[in-house]
mmCIF file of C-alpha atoms in Angstrom:
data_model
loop_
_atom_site.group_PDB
_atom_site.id
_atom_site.type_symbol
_atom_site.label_atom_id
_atom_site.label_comp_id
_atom_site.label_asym_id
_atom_site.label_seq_id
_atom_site.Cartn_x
_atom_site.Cartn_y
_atom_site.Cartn_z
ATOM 1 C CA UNK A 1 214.187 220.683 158.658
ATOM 2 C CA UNK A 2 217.801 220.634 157.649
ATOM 3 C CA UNK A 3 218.179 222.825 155.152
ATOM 4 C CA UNK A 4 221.529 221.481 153.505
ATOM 5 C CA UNK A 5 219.760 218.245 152.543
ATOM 6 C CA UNK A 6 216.083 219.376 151.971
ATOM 7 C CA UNK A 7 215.182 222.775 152.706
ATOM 8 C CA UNK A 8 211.022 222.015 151.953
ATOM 9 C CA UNK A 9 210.331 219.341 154.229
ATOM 10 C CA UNK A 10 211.267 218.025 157.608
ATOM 11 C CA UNK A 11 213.460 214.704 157.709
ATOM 12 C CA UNK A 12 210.351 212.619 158.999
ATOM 13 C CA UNK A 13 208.843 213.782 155.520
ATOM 14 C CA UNK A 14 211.514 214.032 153.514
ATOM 15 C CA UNK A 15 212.396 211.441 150.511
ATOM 16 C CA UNK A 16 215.737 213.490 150.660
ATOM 17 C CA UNK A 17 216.302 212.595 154.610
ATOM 18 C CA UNK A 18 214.088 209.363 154.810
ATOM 19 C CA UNK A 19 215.637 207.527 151.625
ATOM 20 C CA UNK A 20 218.460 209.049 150.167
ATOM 21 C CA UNK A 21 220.575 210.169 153.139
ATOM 22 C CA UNK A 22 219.385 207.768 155.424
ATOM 23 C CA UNK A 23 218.859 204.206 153.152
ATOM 24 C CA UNK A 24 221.076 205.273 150.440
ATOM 25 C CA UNK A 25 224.127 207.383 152.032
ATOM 26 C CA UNK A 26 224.212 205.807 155.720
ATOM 27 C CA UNK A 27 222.912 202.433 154.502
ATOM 28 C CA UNK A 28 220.475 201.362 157.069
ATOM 29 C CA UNK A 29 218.624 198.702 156.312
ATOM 30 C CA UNK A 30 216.808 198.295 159.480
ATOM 31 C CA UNK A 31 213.171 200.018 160.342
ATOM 32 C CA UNK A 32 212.936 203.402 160.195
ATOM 33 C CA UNK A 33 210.543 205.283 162.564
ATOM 34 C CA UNK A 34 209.124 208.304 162.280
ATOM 35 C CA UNK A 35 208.643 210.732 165.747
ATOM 36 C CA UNK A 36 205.410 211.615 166.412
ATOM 37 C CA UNK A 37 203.236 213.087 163.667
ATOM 38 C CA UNK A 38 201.079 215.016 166.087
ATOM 39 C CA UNK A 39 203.742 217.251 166.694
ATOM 40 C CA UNK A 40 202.018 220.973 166.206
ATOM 41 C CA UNK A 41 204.295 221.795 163.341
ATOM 42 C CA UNK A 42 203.278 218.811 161.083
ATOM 43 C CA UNK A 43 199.787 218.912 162.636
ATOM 44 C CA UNK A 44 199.351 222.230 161.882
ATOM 45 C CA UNK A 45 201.015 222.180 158.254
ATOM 46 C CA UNK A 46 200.109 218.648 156.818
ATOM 47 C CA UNK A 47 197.564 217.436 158.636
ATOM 48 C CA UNK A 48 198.424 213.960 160.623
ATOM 49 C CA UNK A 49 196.799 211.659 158.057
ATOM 50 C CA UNK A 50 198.261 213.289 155.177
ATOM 51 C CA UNK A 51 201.555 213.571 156.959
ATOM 52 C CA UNK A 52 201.090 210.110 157.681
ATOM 53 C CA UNK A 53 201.288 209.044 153.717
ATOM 54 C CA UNK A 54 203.990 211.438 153.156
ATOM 55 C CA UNK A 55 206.497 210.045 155.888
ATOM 56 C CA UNK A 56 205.649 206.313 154.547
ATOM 57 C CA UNK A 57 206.066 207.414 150.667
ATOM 58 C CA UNK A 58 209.757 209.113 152.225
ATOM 59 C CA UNK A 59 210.784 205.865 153.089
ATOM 60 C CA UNK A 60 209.724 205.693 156.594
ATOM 61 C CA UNK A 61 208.188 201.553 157.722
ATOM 62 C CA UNK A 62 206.774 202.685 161.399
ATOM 63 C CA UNK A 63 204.460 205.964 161.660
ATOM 64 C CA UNK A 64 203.799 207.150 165.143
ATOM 65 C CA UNK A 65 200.692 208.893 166.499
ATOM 66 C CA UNK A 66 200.955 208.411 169.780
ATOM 67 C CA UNK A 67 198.222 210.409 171.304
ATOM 68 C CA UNK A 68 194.560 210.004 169.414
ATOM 69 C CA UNK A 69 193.622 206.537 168.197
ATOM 70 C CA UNK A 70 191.069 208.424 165.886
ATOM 71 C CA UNK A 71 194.217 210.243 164.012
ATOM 72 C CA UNK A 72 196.090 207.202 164.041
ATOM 73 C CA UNK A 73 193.033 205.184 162.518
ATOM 74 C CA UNK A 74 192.652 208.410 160.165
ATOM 75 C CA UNK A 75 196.360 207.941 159.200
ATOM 76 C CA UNK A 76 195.307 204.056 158.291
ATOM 77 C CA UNK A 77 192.823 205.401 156.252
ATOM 78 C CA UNK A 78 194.646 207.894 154.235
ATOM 79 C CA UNK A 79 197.566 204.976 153.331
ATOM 80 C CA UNK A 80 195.013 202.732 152.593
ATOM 81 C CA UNK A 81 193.215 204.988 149.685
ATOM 82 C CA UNK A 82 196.336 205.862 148.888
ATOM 83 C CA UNK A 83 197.256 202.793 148.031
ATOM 84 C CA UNK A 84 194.180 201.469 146.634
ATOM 85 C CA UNK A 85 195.278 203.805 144.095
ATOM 86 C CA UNK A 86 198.798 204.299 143.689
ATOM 87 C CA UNK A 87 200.947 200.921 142.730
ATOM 88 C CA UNK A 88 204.124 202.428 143.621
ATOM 89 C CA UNK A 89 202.703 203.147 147.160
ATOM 90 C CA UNK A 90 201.120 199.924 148.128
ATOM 91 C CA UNK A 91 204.886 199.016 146.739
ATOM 92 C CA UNK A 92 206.391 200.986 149.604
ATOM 93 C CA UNK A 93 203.672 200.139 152.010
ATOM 94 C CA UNK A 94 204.545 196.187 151.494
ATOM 95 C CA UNK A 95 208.429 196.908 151.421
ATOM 96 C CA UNK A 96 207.739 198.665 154.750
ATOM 97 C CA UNK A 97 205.294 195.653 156.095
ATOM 98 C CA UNK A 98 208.472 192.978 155.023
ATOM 99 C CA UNK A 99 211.041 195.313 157.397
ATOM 100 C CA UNK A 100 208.442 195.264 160.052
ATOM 101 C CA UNK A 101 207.799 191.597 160.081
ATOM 102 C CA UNK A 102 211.701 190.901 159.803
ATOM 103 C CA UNK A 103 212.287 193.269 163.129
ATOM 104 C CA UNK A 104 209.264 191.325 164.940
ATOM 105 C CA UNK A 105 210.896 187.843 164.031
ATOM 106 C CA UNK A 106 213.856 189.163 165.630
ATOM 107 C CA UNK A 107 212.340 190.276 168.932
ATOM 108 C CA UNK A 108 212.077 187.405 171.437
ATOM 109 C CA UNK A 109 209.713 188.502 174.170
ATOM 110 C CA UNK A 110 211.443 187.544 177.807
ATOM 111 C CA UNK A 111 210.480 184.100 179.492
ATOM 112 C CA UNK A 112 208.511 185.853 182.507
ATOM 113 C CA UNK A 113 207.092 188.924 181.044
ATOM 114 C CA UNK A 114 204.779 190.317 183.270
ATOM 115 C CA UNK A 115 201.373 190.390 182.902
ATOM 116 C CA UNK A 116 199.252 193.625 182.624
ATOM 117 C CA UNK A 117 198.111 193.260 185.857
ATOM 118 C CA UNK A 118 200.988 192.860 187.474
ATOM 119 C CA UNK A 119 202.787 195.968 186.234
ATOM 120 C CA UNK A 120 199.145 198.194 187.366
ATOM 121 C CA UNK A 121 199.736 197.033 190.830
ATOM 122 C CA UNK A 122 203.103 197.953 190.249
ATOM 123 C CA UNK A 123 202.140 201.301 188.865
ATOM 124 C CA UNK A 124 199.939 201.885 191.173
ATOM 125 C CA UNK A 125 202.322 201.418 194.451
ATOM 126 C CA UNK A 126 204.839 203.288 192.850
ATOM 127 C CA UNK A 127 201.936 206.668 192.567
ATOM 128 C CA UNK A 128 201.498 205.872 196.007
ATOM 129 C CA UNK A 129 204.846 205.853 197.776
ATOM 130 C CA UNK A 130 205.892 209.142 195.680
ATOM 131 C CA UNK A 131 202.803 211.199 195.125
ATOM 132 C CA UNK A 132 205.392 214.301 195.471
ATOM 133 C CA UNK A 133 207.837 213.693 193.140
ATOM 134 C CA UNK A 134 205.306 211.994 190.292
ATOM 135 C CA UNK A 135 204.250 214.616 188.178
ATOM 136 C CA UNK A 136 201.808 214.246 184.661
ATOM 137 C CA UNK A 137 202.758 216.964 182.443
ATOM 138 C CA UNK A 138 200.703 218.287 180.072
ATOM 139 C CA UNK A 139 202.263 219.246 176.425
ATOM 140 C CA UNK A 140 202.082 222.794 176.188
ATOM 141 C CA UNK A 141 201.402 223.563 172.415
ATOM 142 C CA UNK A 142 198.026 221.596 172.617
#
């Protein structure tokens, strides 16, 4: 949250942040992603799927859930009846979509990209030449 531009919501929610400061003040025009929306305060406060329509009604393009696929499809969900409903946000929702696809015409993938196979093997001799110093960590607020 910072206070001085929108003491209700954090950025990632806020119209305040998310539009004005960042699209109207700084003048980015490029995609703006959100951080992770199962992060316990939002979790715990909004809810990740209504989180998920606030952040994209803010003025965010890309939402991230990066840890359930059934929150993220959840989060589909909510945006969709949202905007089976609300003309303003299916609006928003398409303005995001044209950012998206503008980015991803942008992005040329390199010649030899490797294959998912390739980078398990890789993976997979890099866990076993350092089984010491690889270490999973678990977040602690879940």
């Amino acid at each position: 949250v910072y206070e001085g531009v929108d003491r209700d919501f954090p950025a990632t929610l806020s119209v305040r942040c998310s539009t004005e400061l960042l699209r109207e003040v700084a003048g980015v025009r490029g995609v703006a992603v959100t951080d992770d929306l199962e992060m316990t305060p939002i979790r715990v406060t909004w809810g990740i799927a209504s989180a998920a329509v606030r952040a994209m009604a803010a003025g965010n393009d890309l939402i991230t859930v990066s840890h359930s696929p059934t929150q993220a499809e959840l989060a589909r969900q909510a945006m969709a009846r949202r905007a089976s409903v609300d003309e303003a946000f299916r609006a928003r929702l398409t303005q995001a979509a044209e950012r998206v696809r503008a980015l991803r015409a942008r992005i040329v993938p390199p010649e030899n990209a490797p294959t998912a196979e390739p980078l398990a093997a890789l993976l997979a001799e890099v866990r076993a030449r350092s089984p010491r110093r690889a270490a999973t960590y678990r977040d602690p607020t879940r």
